[in-house]
Amino acid sequence: MGSLHPSPNRIWWKDGTVYQIWPASYKDSNADGIGDIPGIISTLDYLQDLGIDIIWVSPCYASPQNDMGYDISDYENIYPPYGTVADAEALIQACHTRGMRIIFDLVVNHTSDQHAWFRESRSAKDSPKRDWYIWRPPRYNADGTRQPPNNWRAHFGGSAWEWDDGSGEYYLHLFLPSQPDLNWENPPARHAVYASAVKFWLDKGIDGFRIDTVNMYSKAPALPDAPVVDPLSDLQFAPHLFCNGPRMHEYLREMNTEVLSKYDCMTVGELPHTPEPEAVRAYISARDPMLNMVFQFDMVDLGQGTDYKFETVPYTLSTFKATLNRMQTLTKGTDAWTTAFLENHDQARSISRLCDDSPTYRTRSGKLLALMLATLTGTLFLYQGQEIGMINIPDTWAAADFQDVEAVNYLRLVRERSSGDPHALAEAVRGIRAVGRDNARTPVHWDGSAHAGFTAGAPWMRVHDSYPALNVQQQQGDKDSVLRFWKAMLRLRKEHLDLFVHGDFTLHDPDDETTLTFSKEAAGRTALVSLNMSGARQRVRVPPGLGTAEDRILLAGNVGDGARTEPEWLEPWEGRIYLLR
């Protein structure tokens, strides 16, 4: 209803830059230590000045907050510490007044166990809503011991099944026991989701959704046991059995046909455990409307363990480039669309993961990644704090500082398995510091005052120690800051939309472990992007057929002003964009 009209010549959700806001840690307006919607409204001018076109607000609905809002108890209300429905309406209006768009998170694989639907479902086996969730009778061992219906392990540990004494059955939860999975096989349940979670907010004027776990609604028929890959456990992780099930496309087509297609809105789906390009394109073909685009996680998940993510493993730059190439070439010669991102609320900070977050190279590294992202094909997504170069939590933080349920549960698992072995626990903490979700969830640094200007009260989570030297206020006044560089890169991206947003991507140095070199082509124009992804000087890699030094015009760089005595060399963590004559 209230959405803005699209340009007759451009598709707004392709050309726009999206900024993700994770409300709890963004900006607190009332000194209760928790970010809120009025706090978001107070920063819209800052975001508009940065060059943001669309804001994405992570779950702000009514919730017990067992998984930071991804456990929703009422889709039509707001979590009280964040504000009210009236505050959400004011935020929508404030965005539209500025010519900006706004999308919300759509979390409909599961609800909270406090949602009225689930309360009714568990009240009795003959409840009209019993089949709105996935219930199964127990299995029994030969000795009569009760067992869950299958051996699936939940994402946050433990069985994916929770026993309900009242009805004598188990219910499925792919995440926490307090997040029961909806049964998408049930038509009344699906249509209730469309009405309460989707249409309700579209009618209030939001411009679309980021859709959580968008490929998990359809599970493998009969919910079979998973193969044993962890012999130390009776429980096994089974993404191939609960992702991309046989009715997944049917459900998304129905939601698109019955609701989404009636609005000028965008959809971006979270698509885990789907590395094959053809499988991805099946979700985002313009000829078969389901989703506008998806997030693939192959690139940002590099270094995570295959069975337990915190059992981290080494990876190479060439592996990173191979996954980047798959994402960037997804659209070439097709009617699909892609995304460009390095951070979100579930990922570690990109400077710490991919570059050098030491004081010496932190700023240059942040600019390098900004330069890379600004030239990638697809819709660009930034995460709060990324624009100022926020980094991972320090090594000095103790396990007691971790807030994320995934990290806390993993530490409990390791403690139980190892009988409290100090080495095993130290390795677990090291893995959590490297790839844990808490890295992205520390409060945003607005200034150098107490608690980084995030709150006038006591923050719900510890503020990163780096805030006195790394904050928005300081960087706004520093022409060489990461923030000012991001602003320039977003302006440059808009000036060259056809080349950077829509151009064809070609990777030129797939096997080099020190540099990342790619070109972008559109309408007879070519740009060369040369990035030094190492801490040592490297030669500029110029692919054959892309001319000599005299054929290249320096468009942008993250070191100096472009007047250099050795243009064929890149300093550590230096990046440049050239236009070819």
XYZ file of C-alpha atoms in Angstrom:
581
model
C 0.000 0.000 0.000
C 2.219 2.821 1.256
C 5.281 1.770 -0.758
C 6.952 4.279 -3.034
C 6.438 4.013 -6.796
C 9.335 2.534 -8.786
C 11.316 4.514 -11.336
C 10.093 3.744 -14.839
C 13.654 2.991 -15.958
C 15.277 1.278 -12.975
C 14.395 -1.448 -10.493
C 14.898 0.142 -7.097
C 15.861 -3.024 -5.225
C 18.616 -3.759 -7.742
C 20.173 -0.296 -7.779
C 19.769 0.499 -4.078
C 22.221 -0.038 -1.228
C 20.768 -1.776 1.834
C 21.868 -1.169 5.440
C 21.038 -3.832 8.009
C 20.056 -2.717 11.498
C 20.125 -5.180 14.388
C 17.948 -3.225 16.809
C 19.279 -4.347 20.201
C 22.767 -2.987 19.521
C 22.081 -0.070 17.184
C 20.936 3.078 19.106
C 19.179 3.413 22.447
C 16.897 6.431 22.888
C 15.615 5.932 26.438
C 18.664 4.853 28.487
C 17.430 1.331 29.183
C 20.576 -0.122 27.584
C 18.761 -1.686 24.620
C 18.528 -0.201 21.131
C 15.072 0.782 19.940
C 12.990 2.074 17.036
C 13.081 5.756 18.094
C 16.871 5.352 18.152
C 16.769 4.132 14.563
C 14.639 7.114 13.526
C 17.174 9.482 15.083
C 19.900 8.180 12.732
C 18.045 8.215 9.404
C 19.640 11.482 8.285
C 23.069 9.953 8.974
C 22.194 6.907 6.872
C 20.793 9.012 4.061
C 23.944 11.133 4.028
C 26.040 7.964 3.880
C 24.246 6.947 0.689
C 21.848 4.306 1.993
C 18.659 3.729 -0.008
C 17.017 0.897 1.935
C 17.185 -0.079 5.594
C 16.593 -3.639 6.727
C 15.426 -3.962 10.326
C 16.143 -7.342 11.895
C 13.309 -8.868 13.958
C 11.627 -6.273 16.123
C 8.423 -8.228 16.805
C 7.019 -9.351 20.147
C 9.308 -12.092 21.438
C 10.653 -13.751 24.599
C 14.104 -13.047 23.075
C 15.516 -16.535 23.546
C 17.175 -16.098 20.139
C 17.309 -12.307 19.999
C 13.927 -11.905 18.314
C 14.020 -14.861 15.928
C 11.519 -16.490 18.288
C 8.350 -14.515 17.552
C 5.324 -14.679 19.841
C 3.162 -12.186 17.911
C 3.885 -11.067 14.344
C 1.534 -8.097 14.673
C 3.173 -6.477 17.689
C 6.571 -5.000 18.580
C 8.930 -6.143 21.348
C 8.179 -3.519 24.053
C 11.815 -2.466 24.737
C 12.096 -1.653 21.012
C 8.897 0.400 20.949
C 5.343 0.068 19.706
C 3.500 -0.530 16.462
C 3.009 3.244 16.327
C 6.802 3.648 16.529
C 7.203 1.175 13.655
C 4.659 3.130 11.605
C 6.576 6.339 12.362
C 9.800 4.673 11.192
C 8.172 3.567 7.939
C 6.876 7.076 7.333
C 10.216 8.671 8.245
C 12.002 6.473 5.707
C 9.514 7.238 2.944
C 9.608 10.960 3.677
C 13.340 10.838 2.942
C 12.868 8.818 -0.234
C 14.276 5.726 1.475
C 12.770 2.250 1.617
C 12.455 -0.119 4.561
C 12.251 -3.894 4.809
C 11.641 -6.134 7.811
C 12.784 -9.632 8.670
C 10.271 -12.405 7.902
C 10.770 -15.379 10.235
C 8.211 -18.046 9.391
C 10.012 -21.382 9.496
C 9.212 -21.345 13.196
C 7.540 -19.267 15.887
C 8.120 -18.899 19.598
C 6.596 -21.556 21.841
C 4.795 -18.582 23.421
C 2.898 -17.786 20.207
C -0.860 -18.285 20.565
C -0.789 -20.719 17.633
C 1.630 -23.059 19.367
C -0.040 -22.756 22.739
C -3.255 -23.955 21.132
C -1.411 -26.618 19.139
C 0.134 -28.201 22.241
C -3.036 -27.914 24.320
C -4.469 -31.220 23.024
C -3.958 -33.783 20.286
C -7.366 -32.924 18.874
C -6.719 -29.166 18.848
C -7.701 -27.536 15.525
C -4.168 -26.149 15.357
C -2.385 -29.381 16.332
C -1.220 -29.902 12.745
C 0.050 -26.329 12.449
C 3.303 -27.640 13.925
C 5.232 -30.867 13.378
C 4.360 -33.452 16.015
C 5.469 -37.086 16.087
C 5.162 -40.005 18.538
C 8.332 -41.291 20.206
C 10.466 -44.235 19.180
C 11.569 -46.783 21.779
C 14.783 -48.710 22.240
C 14.726 -52.449 22.823
C 14.863 -51.764 26.569
C 11.848 -49.463 26.331
C 13.767 -46.183 26.601
C 11.922 -43.356 24.865
C 13.777 -41.776 21.935
C 13.082 -38.808 19.598
C 11.470 -39.548 16.204
C 14.835 -39.234 14.419
C 18.494 -38.442 15.107
C 18.565 -34.841 13.870
C 20.682 -32.357 15.795
C 19.349 -28.816 16.192
C 21.399 -25.840 14.978
C 22.144 -24.720 18.525
C 22.865 -28.215 19.861
C 20.840 -31.039 21.340
C 18.047 -32.967 19.682
C 15.849 -31.216 17.128
C 12.877 -32.766 18.969
C 11.377 -31.670 22.278
C 9.195 -33.950 24.380
C 5.804 -32.620 25.470
C 4.510 -34.350 28.605
C 1.012 -32.993 28.187
C 0.300 -34.674 24.860
C 2.829 -37.491 24.900
C 4.529 -36.494 21.624
C 7.612 -34.683 20.363
C 7.588 -31.479 18.332
C 10.280 -30.508 15.805
C 12.512 -27.457 16.349
C 15.469 -26.958 14.020
C 16.770 -24.254 16.333
C 15.955 -23.834 20.052
C 13.298 -25.913 21.865
C 11.462 -22.600 22.298
C 11.308 -22.225 18.472
C 8.916 -24.924 17.215
C 8.826 -25.401 13.441
C 5.610 -24.525 11.649
C 4.080 -27.250 9.506
C 3.978 -25.754 6.033
C 2.176 -28.869 4.777
C -0.920 -27.433 6.479
C -2.758 -24.915 4.220
C -4.553 -23.025 7.045
C -1.195 -22.531 8.792
C 0.384 -21.163 5.623
C -2.446 -18.740 5.010
C -2.354 -17.562 8.607
C 1.349 -16.805 8.101
C 0.591 -14.842 4.935
C -2.056 -12.763 6.723
C -0.325 -12.118 10.051
C 3.377 -11.997 9.194
C 3.378 -10.763 5.583
C 0.264 -8.864 4.563
C -0.136 -7.117 7.929
C 3.166 -5.243 7.512
C 2.963 -4.714 3.763
C -0.354 -2.974 4.364
C 1.429 -0.686 6.813
C 3.809 0.358 4.047
C 6.987 -1.657 4.423
C 8.791 -2.332 1.157
C 9.602 -6.001 1.512
C 11.345 -8.648 3.560
C 14.608 -10.384 4.238
C 13.286 -13.927 4.642
C 14.928 -16.063 7.306
C 15.856 -19.706 6.543
C 13.851 -19.493 3.344
C 14.643 -23.038 2.186
C 13.710 -24.929 5.363
C 9.912 -24.931 5.175
C 9.776 -28.221 3.265
C 11.564 -31.143 4.911
C 12.388 -34.588 3.532
C 9.254 -36.764 3.474
C 8.970 -39.125 6.452
C 11.737 -37.182 8.276
C 14.323 -40.013 8.060
C 17.409 -40.470 10.197
C 20.519 -38.596 9.067
C 23.714 -40.455 8.168
C 26.235 -40.627 10.988
C 29.043 -38.112 10.452
C 29.821 -37.527 14.135
C 30.456 -40.980 15.660
C 30.824 -39.425 19.114
C 27.174 -38.403 19.160
C 23.759 -40.008 18.738
C 22.644 -36.749 17.106
C 23.628 -35.712 13.583
C 23.424 -32.448 11.675
C 21.144 -33.013 8.685
C 20.842 -29.918 6.457
C 20.327 -32.061 3.330
C 17.168 -33.428 4.965
C 15.618 -30.166 6.174
C 16.709 -27.770 3.406
C 15.334 -27.535 -0.156
C 12.621 -30.120 0.368
C 10.294 -31.296 -2.422
C 7.567 -28.658 -1.851
C 9.845 -25.691 -1.163
C 9.325 -23.967 -4.525
C 5.588 -24.643 -4.386
C 5.272 -22.803 -1.070
C 7.267 -19.784 -2.254
C 5.307 -19.553 -5.503
C 2.088 -19.588 -3.500
C 3.286 -16.844 -1.125
C 4.396 -14.770 -4.094
C 1.170 -15.264 -6.039
C -1.219 -14.729 -3.163
C 0.534 -11.857 -1.383
C 3.913 -10.513 -2.504
C 3.078 -9.986 -6.179
C 0.301 -7.587 -5.194
C 2.827 -5.082 -3.777
C 5.846 -3.174 -5.074
C 8.162 -4.979 -2.660
C 11.513 -6.747 -2.571
C 12.448 -10.140 -1.154
C 15.876 -11.455 -0.269
C 16.024 -14.965 1.098
C 18.549 -16.544 3.438
C 19.570 -19.678 1.508
C 21.977 -21.826 3.534
C 23.401 -25.210 2.500
C 22.773 -24.604 -1.206
C 26.127 -24.272 -2.979
C 25.071 -25.387 -6.481
C 24.437 -22.400 -8.804
C 21.591 -24.133 -10.634
C 19.820 -24.839 -7.336
C 20.220 -21.191 -6.342
C 18.972 -19.870 -9.685
C 15.837 -21.991 -9.340
C 14.775 -19.727 -6.441
C 15.447 -16.403 -8.176
C 14.492 -16.760 -11.834
C 12.409 -13.813 -12.998
C 10.423 -16.214 -15.187
C 9.290 -18.220 -12.154
C 8.769 -15.607 -9.436
C 9.561 -16.769 -5.926
C 12.320 -14.486 -4.567
C 14.127 -11.472 -6.006
C 17.535 -12.566 -4.692
C 19.167 -14.664 -1.997
C 22.091 -14.645 0.392
C 24.495 -17.512 -0.152
C 26.906 -18.169 2.672
C 29.729 -20.127 1.045
C 32.006 -17.082 1.118
C 31.259 -15.736 4.599
C 31.246 -19.247 6.104
C 34.818 -19.973 4.991
C 36.897 -21.128 7.927
C 33.961 -22.558 9.849
C 33.971 -26.246 10.743
C 31.786 -28.543 8.670
C 29.996 -30.239 11.572
C 30.529 -27.723 14.385
C 31.185 -24.223 13.058
C 33.475 -23.260 15.957
C 35.913 -26.063 15.068
C 37.521 -23.623 12.665
C 39.729 -24.654 9.754
C 42.242 -22.762 7.593
C 41.216 -21.525 4.156
C 43.015 -19.840 1.282
C 42.451 -16.667 -0.711
C 41.957 -18.806 -3.828
C 39.054 -20.570 -2.085
C 37.552 -17.209 -1.188
C 37.881 -16.096 -4.810
C 36.248 -19.266 -6.115
C 33.162 -18.694 -3.948
C 33.084 -14.989 -4.873
C 33.245 -15.948 -8.546
C 30.293 -18.334 -8.184
C 28.179 -15.631 -6.561
C 29.183 -12.931 -9.036
C 28.657 -15.010 -12.184
C 25.268 -16.261 -11.020
C 23.536 -13.613 -13.128
C 25.680 -13.807 -16.256
C 23.474 -14.800 -19.206
C 20.487 -15.485 -16.930
C 17.389 -13.720 -15.619
C 18.550 -14.114 -12.007
C 19.831 -11.464 -9.600
C 22.461 -11.649 -6.873
C 23.641 -9.960 -3.680
C 26.964 -8.482 -2.568
C 27.782 -8.625 1.149
C 30.434 -9.606 3.671
C 28.721 -9.024 7.024
C 25.454 -9.542 8.853
C 24.224 -10.271 12.370
C 25.383 -13.909 12.163
C 28.918 -13.348 10.842
C 32.241 -12.202 12.221
C 33.535 -8.799 11.138
C 35.037 -8.811 7.646
C 38.187 -6.801 8.441
C 39.129 -9.333 11.103
C 38.292 -12.336 8.919
C 39.760 -11.237 5.591
C 42.339 -8.525 6.249
C 44.366 -7.038 9.101
C 42.510 -5.527 12.057
C 45.636 -4.258 13.813
C 45.790 -0.488 14.463
C 48.419 -0.225 11.714
C 46.259 -1.565 8.889
C 42.696 -1.520 10.217
C 41.661 1.641 8.375
C 43.327 0.642 5.118
C 41.741 -2.813 5.343
C 38.275 -1.341 5.875
C 38.718 0.859 2.817
C 40.002 -2.076 0.744
C 36.862 -4.089 1.445
C 34.656 -1.039 0.783
C 36.332 -0.615 -2.592
C 35.794 -4.275 -3.424
C 32.143 -4.384 -2.344
C 31.259 -1.132 -4.125
C 32.321 -2.625 -7.455
C 30.536 -5.993 -7.162
C 27.497 -6.968 -9.221
C 24.146 -7.223 -7.438
C 22.324 -5.487 -4.612
C 24.833 -4.263 -2.022
C 24.202 -4.932 1.677
C 26.069 -3.251 4.548
C 25.756 -4.199 8.192
C 25.697 -1.699 11.035
C 29.197 -0.608 12.073
C 30.756 -1.958 8.882
C 30.874 1.588 7.501
C 33.248 2.653 10.285
C 35.342 -0.517 10.190
C 34.217 -2.250 13.395
C 36.206 -5.399 14.180
C 35.914 -8.681 16.080
C 35.789 -8.834 19.864
C 39.260 -8.693 21.460
C 41.180 -11.781 22.544
C 41.106 -10.402 26.067
C 37.363 -11.006 26.405
C 36.479 -14.019 28.521
C 33.866 -16.695 27.886
C 31.623 -14.903 30.378
C 31.381 -11.992 27.931
C 29.680 -14.131 25.263
C 25.944 -13.508 24.977
C 24.942 -15.548 21.934
C 22.982 -18.726 22.690
C 24.872 -20.590 19.949
C 28.214 -19.848 21.614
C 26.968 -20.514 25.137
C 25.492 -23.879 24.133
C 28.660 -24.887 22.287
C 30.803 -24.116 25.333
C 28.462 -26.271 27.427
C 28.794 -29.117 24.905
C 32.603 -28.934 24.895
C 32.709 -28.753 28.684
C 30.568 -31.900 28.942
C 32.424 -33.835 26.231
C 35.893 -32.986 27.537
C 35.059 -33.168 31.248
C 36.163 -29.556 31.506
C 39.534 -30.001 29.829
C 41.185 -26.534 29.807
C 42.773 -27.035 26.380
C 39.470 -28.061 24.782
C 37.700 -25.096 26.355
C 40.442 -22.711 25.216
C 40.089 -24.009 21.654
C 36.318 -23.541 21.844
C 36.744 -19.947 23.006
C 39.261 -19.328 20.221
C 36.766 -20.608 17.630
C 33.964 -18.458 19.049
C 36.161 -15.367 18.952
C 37.022 -16.103 15.320
C 33.577 -16.803 13.828
C 31.022 -16.253 16.594
C 27.911 -14.142 16.164
C 28.754 -11.927 19.151
C 31.411 -10.274 16.968
C 28.657 -8.537 14.999
C 26.438 -7.793 17.980
C 28.505 -5.433 20.094
C 26.872 -1.985 20.285
C 27.524 0.497 17.483
C 30.161 3.152 18.253
C 28.485 6.533 17.797
C 31.050 8.659 19.636
C 33.847 8.499 22.198
C 31.681 9.109 25.260
C 30.729 6.443 27.788
C 29.386 3.273 26.172
C 30.291 4.700 22.749
C 27.209 6.930 22.758
C 25.042 3.853 22.241
C 23.155 4.368 25.481
C 23.052 6.688 28.466
C 22.313 3.636 30.619
C 24.012 0.294 31.146
C 24.369 -1.499 27.779
C 22.816 -4.950 27.487
C 26.106 -6.186 25.972
C 29.661 -5.121 26.560
C 30.868 -2.346 24.237
C 33.973 -3.098 22.171
C 37.152 -1.726 23.747
C 38.137 0.066 20.511
C 35.348 2.662 20.596
C 37.343 5.709 21.808
C 39.415 5.651 18.593
C 36.852 4.050 16.308
C 33.475 5.790 16.207
C 31.116 7.651 13.906
C 31.699 11.132 15.333
C 35.470 10.893 15.040
C 35.310 9.528 11.494
C 32.844 12.134 10.268
C 35.519 14.756 10.896
C 38.388 12.755 9.401
C 38.665 12.964 5.614
C 40.837 9.807 5.606
C 38.429 7.671 7.654
C 36.712 4.449 6.657
C 33.343 6.199 6.976
C 34.248 9.005 4.595
C 35.688 6.441 2.169
C 32.498 4.362 2.257
C 30.478 7.491 1.488
C 32.691 8.198 -1.527
C 32.490 4.582 -2.725
C 28.692 4.525 -2.532
C 28.568 7.759 -4.512
C 30.949 6.255 -7.091
C 28.808 3.112 -7.309
C 25.746 5.209 -8.116
C 27.658 7.199 -10.731
C 28.590 3.954 -12.497
C 25.475 1.859 -11.898
C 25.590 0.016 -15.206
C 29.222 -0.947 -14.747
C 29.417 -1.787 -11.055
C 25.871 -2.848 -10.104
C 24.882 -4.504 -13.389
C 28.180 -5.209 -15.162
C 29.582 -8.650 -15.942
C 32.225 -9.872 -13.493
C 35.370 -11.681 -14.658
C 37.948 -13.055 -12.220
C 41.517 -12.916 -13.559
C 43.782 -14.431 -10.896
C 41.924 -17.422 -9.427
C 45.013 -19.191 -8.086
C 47.032 -16.255 -6.740
C 47.170 -16.307 -2.941
C 48.065 -12.632 -2.479
C 45.959 -10.558 -4.891
C 42.364 -10.367 -6.091
C 42.008 -9.008 -9.621
C 38.735 -8.768 -11.514
C 37.165 -6.700 -14.246
C 33.665 -5.370 -14.785
C 32.204 -4.820 -18.240
C 29.013 -3.140 -19.424
C 27.994 -1.411 -22.655
C 31.518 -1.300 -24.047
C 33.050 0.075 -20.838
C 35.548 -1.833 -18.694
C 36.832 -1.335 -15.148
C 39.779 -3.194 -13.635
C 39.813 -3.775 -9.869
C 43.186 -4.674 -8.366
C 43.363 -5.594 -4.672
C 46.335 -6.606 -2.566
C 44.939 -9.070 -0.028
C 48.234 -9.423 1.835
C 50.536 -7.611 4.211
C 53.385 -7.381 1.684
C 53.853 -5.281 -1.468
C 52.557 -6.947 -4.634
C 52.659 -6.175 -8.325
C 49.491 -4.978 -10.032
C 48.220 -7.980 -11.988
C 47.102 -6.784 -15.425
C 45.315 -9.517 -17.386
C 46.268 -9.993 -21.046
C 44.168 -7.883 -23.377
C 43.396 -5.170 -20.831
C 45.991 -2.720 -22.099
C 49.112 -1.087 -20.728
C 49.589 1.364 -17.869
C 48.873 4.214 -20.301
C 45.468 2.695 -21.074
C 44.358 2.787 -17.428
C 42.786 5.786 -15.680
C 42.839 5.582 -11.872
C 39.250 6.031 -10.705
C 39.689 5.331 -6.989
C 42.129 3.896 -4.480
C 42.499 3.469 -0.742
C 46.124 4.630 -0.390
C 47.201 8.217 -1.048
C 45.739 10.442 -3.734
C 46.743 8.400 -6.762
C 49.949 10.313 -7.515
C 52.489 7.541 -7.081
C 56.033 6.895 -8.249
C 55.546 3.131 -8.600
C 52.083 2.641 -10.134
C 52.805 -1.015 -10.934
C 53.079 -1.918 -7.246
C 50.405 -2.224 -4.560
C 51.210 -1.446 -0.944
C 49.991 -3.892 1.763
C 46.172 -4.031 1.714
C 45.976 -1.504 -1.099
C 43.215 -1.523 -3.704
C 42.585 0.455 -6.876
C 39.855 0.820 -9.477
C 40.913 1.658 -13.021
C 38.789 2.642 -15.968
C 40.214 1.402 -19.270
C 40.421 3.783 -22.202
